[in-house]
Amino acid sequence: MKKKIVIILSLIGLIISTYLYFEGRKINCYLNGCSEVLSSSYSKIFGIENSLLGIFYFFLSGLLTIFNKENILRVISIFSFLFALYLVFIMFFILKKICYNCLIVDISVIIIFILIHNFPKYLSKIFRS
């Protein structure tokens, strides 16, 4: 079940990241600030667009899940999780604009991290005690 959820989230993230990569600069979201978020200086790291990093991450996470390489995915997901938290912080507290497509991508990264590191299992043990 966990494997299916990670694959579905990877597909969702891959689709949205690809859309943002090819159409991101053209998006005019006056209601929620997509344009401002996607054109900000925070939309790239070391000259690489965040959406391109998302494409790479979600493609890789899907493949690693399919081929049962969870240990590699655990390491990659730590960095991706921290980066997603950073981007959410930037959106809410620095830019004060929300790009819902970006937020879906970030939430997907966070959920994959939680599932891969078995946090639901740990939480159920804590609450059963």
Short mmCIF file of C-alpha atoms in Angstrom, two decimals:
data_model
loop_
_atom_site.label_atom_id
_atom_site.label_comp_id
_atom_site.label_asym_id
_atom_site.label_seq_id
_atom_site.Cartn_x
_atom_site.Cartn_y
_atom_site.Cartn_z
CA MET A 1 0.00 0.00 0.00
CA LYS A 2 2.78 2.45 0.94
CA LYS A 3 4.55 1.68 -2.33
CA LYS A 4 1.43 2.50 -4.37
CA ILE A 5 0.95 5.81 -2.56
CA VAL A 6 4.58 6.82 -3.14
CA ILE A 7 4.27 5.95 -6.85
CA ILE A 8 1.00 7.92 -7.17
CA LEU A 9 2.51 10.93 -5.37
CA SER A 10 5.60 10.68 -7.57
CA LEU A 11 3.40 10.74 -10.68
CA ILE A 12 1.41 13.71 -9.41
CA GLY A 13 4.60 15.58 -8.50
CA LEU A 14 6.20 14.69 -11.84
CA ILE A 15 3.20 15.95 -13.82
CA ILE A 16 2.90 19.22 -11.90
CA SER A 17 6.67 19.84 -11.88
CA THR A 18 6.80 19.25 -15.64
CA TYR A 19 3.88 21.62 -16.14
CA LEU A 20 5.57 24.27 -13.99
CA TYR A 21 8.87 23.82 -15.82
CA PHE A 22 7.38 24.32 -19.29
CA GLU A 23 4.51 26.68 -18.47
CA GLY A 24 5.56 28.28 -15.18
CA ARG A 25 6.63 31.64 -16.55
CA LYS A 26 3.41 31.91 -18.57
CA ILE A 27 1.06 31.23 -15.67
CA ASN A 28 -0.99 34.23 -14.63
CA CYS A 29 -2.60 33.36 -11.31
CA TYR A 30 -3.84 36.65 -10.00
CA LEU A 31 -5.75 35.08 -7.11
CA ASN A 32 -2.97 33.11 -5.49
CA GLY A 33 0.40 34.49 -6.52
CA CYS A 34 1.80 31.80 -8.82
CA SER A 35 3.37 34.43 -11.06
CA GLU A 36 5.15 36.10 -8.16
CA VAL A 37 6.41 32.83 -6.68
CA LEU A 38 7.56 31.37 -10.00
CA SER A 39 9.34 34.54 -11.08
CA SER A 40 10.99 35.26 -7.73
CA SER A 41 14.69 34.85 -7.08
CA TYR A 42 13.78 31.80 -4.96
CA SER A 43 12.48 29.88 -8.00
CA LYS A 44 16.04 28.77 -8.84
CA ILE A 45 18.92 27.34 -6.89
CA PHE A 46 22.42 27.50 -8.37
CA GLY A 47 20.79 28.58 -11.65
CA ILE A 48 18.60 25.46 -11.84
CA GLU A 49 14.85 25.92 -11.73
CA ASN A 50 13.15 24.28 -8.76
CA SER A 51 10.63 22.68 -11.10
CA LEU A 52 13.45 20.91 -12.96
CA LEU A 53 14.75 19.60 -9.64
CA GLY A 54 11.20 18.43 -8.94
CA ILE A 55 11.04 16.55 -12.24
CA PHE A 56 14.31 14.81 -11.39
CA TYR A 57 13.26 14.01 -7.81
CA PHE A 58 9.82 12.61 -8.64
CA PHE A 59 11.09 10.56 -11.58
CA LEU A 60 13.86 9.15 -9.41
CA SER A 61 11.58 8.50 -6.41
CA GLY A 62 9.15 6.60 -8.63
CA LEU A 63 11.92 4.45 -10.10
CA LEU A 64 13.56 3.79 -6.74
CA THR A 65 10.19 2.75 -5.31
CA ILE A 66 9.42 0.44 -8.23
CA PHE A 67 12.84 -1.22 -7.94
CA ASN A 68 12.69 -1.47 -4.12
CA LYS A 69 15.65 0.82 -3.46
CA GLU A 70 14.15 2.34 -0.33
CA ASN A 71 17.48 3.04 1.38
CA ILE A 72 18.61 5.30 -1.46
CA LEU A 73 15.20 6.98 -1.52
CA ARG A 74 15.39 7.58 2.23
CA VAL A 75 18.62 9.56 1.83
CA ILE A 76 17.35 11.55 -1.15
CA SER A 77 14.03 12.22 0.57
CA ILE A 78 15.77 13.84 3.56
CA PHE A 79 17.28 16.55 1.36
CA SER A 80 14.07 16.93 -0.65
CA PHE A 81 12.01 17.20 2.54
CA LEU A 82 14.24 19.95 3.94
CA PHE A 83 14.17 21.80 0.61
CA ALA A 84 10.36 21.54 0.43
CA LEU A 85 10.04 22.96 3.96
CA TYR A 86 12.37 25.80 2.97
CA LEU A 87 10.27 26.58 -0.12
CA VAL A 88 7.02 26.53 1.86
CA PHE A 89 8.59 28.90 4.40
CA ILE A 90 9.67 31.22 1.57
CA MET A 91 6.17 31.21 0.07
CA PHE A 92 4.31 31.90 3.29
CA PHE A 93 6.67 34.14 5.24
CA ILE A 94 8.97 35.91 2.79
CA LEU A 95 7.03 36.24 -0.46
CA LYS A 96 3.67 36.09 1.32
CA LYS A 97 2.20 34.61 -1.87
CA ILE A 98 0.96 31.09 -2.46
CA CYS A 99 1.40 29.07 -5.63
CA TYR A 100 -1.00 26.16 -5.18
CA ASN A 101 0.75 24.06 -7.81
CA CYS A 102 4.03 24.55 -5.97
CA LEU A 103 2.33 23.74 -2.68
CA ILE A 104 0.98 20.45 -4.07
CA VAL A 105 4.52 19.54 -5.16
CA ASP A 106 5.94 20.43 -1.73
CA ILE A 107 3.21 18.51 0.11
CA SER A 108 3.87 15.48 -2.12
CA VAL A 109 7.56 15.60 -1.17
CA ILE A 110 6.67 15.86 2.52
CA ILE A 111 4.22 12.94 2.39
CA ILE A 112 6.73 10.77 0.53
CA PHE A 113 9.30 11.57 3.21
CA ILE A 114 6.86 10.62 5.98
CA LEU A 115 5.91 7.35 4.29
CA ILE A 116 9.46 6.33 3.38
CA HIS A 117 10.69 6.90 6.92
CA ASN A 118 7.79 4.87 8.38
CA PHE A 119 6.49 7.67 10.59
CA PRO A 120 2.91 6.30 10.53
CA LYS A 121 4.27 3.03 11.99
CA TYR A 122 6.16 4.89 14.75
CA LEU A 123 3.17 7.06 15.59
CA SER A 124 0.86 4.07 15.89
CA LYS A 125 3.33 2.45 18.34
CA ILE A 126 3.48 5.62 20.43
CA PHE A 127 -0.28 6.00 20.64
CA ARG A 128 -0.87 2.31 21.41
CA SER A 129 1.36 2.49 24.48
#
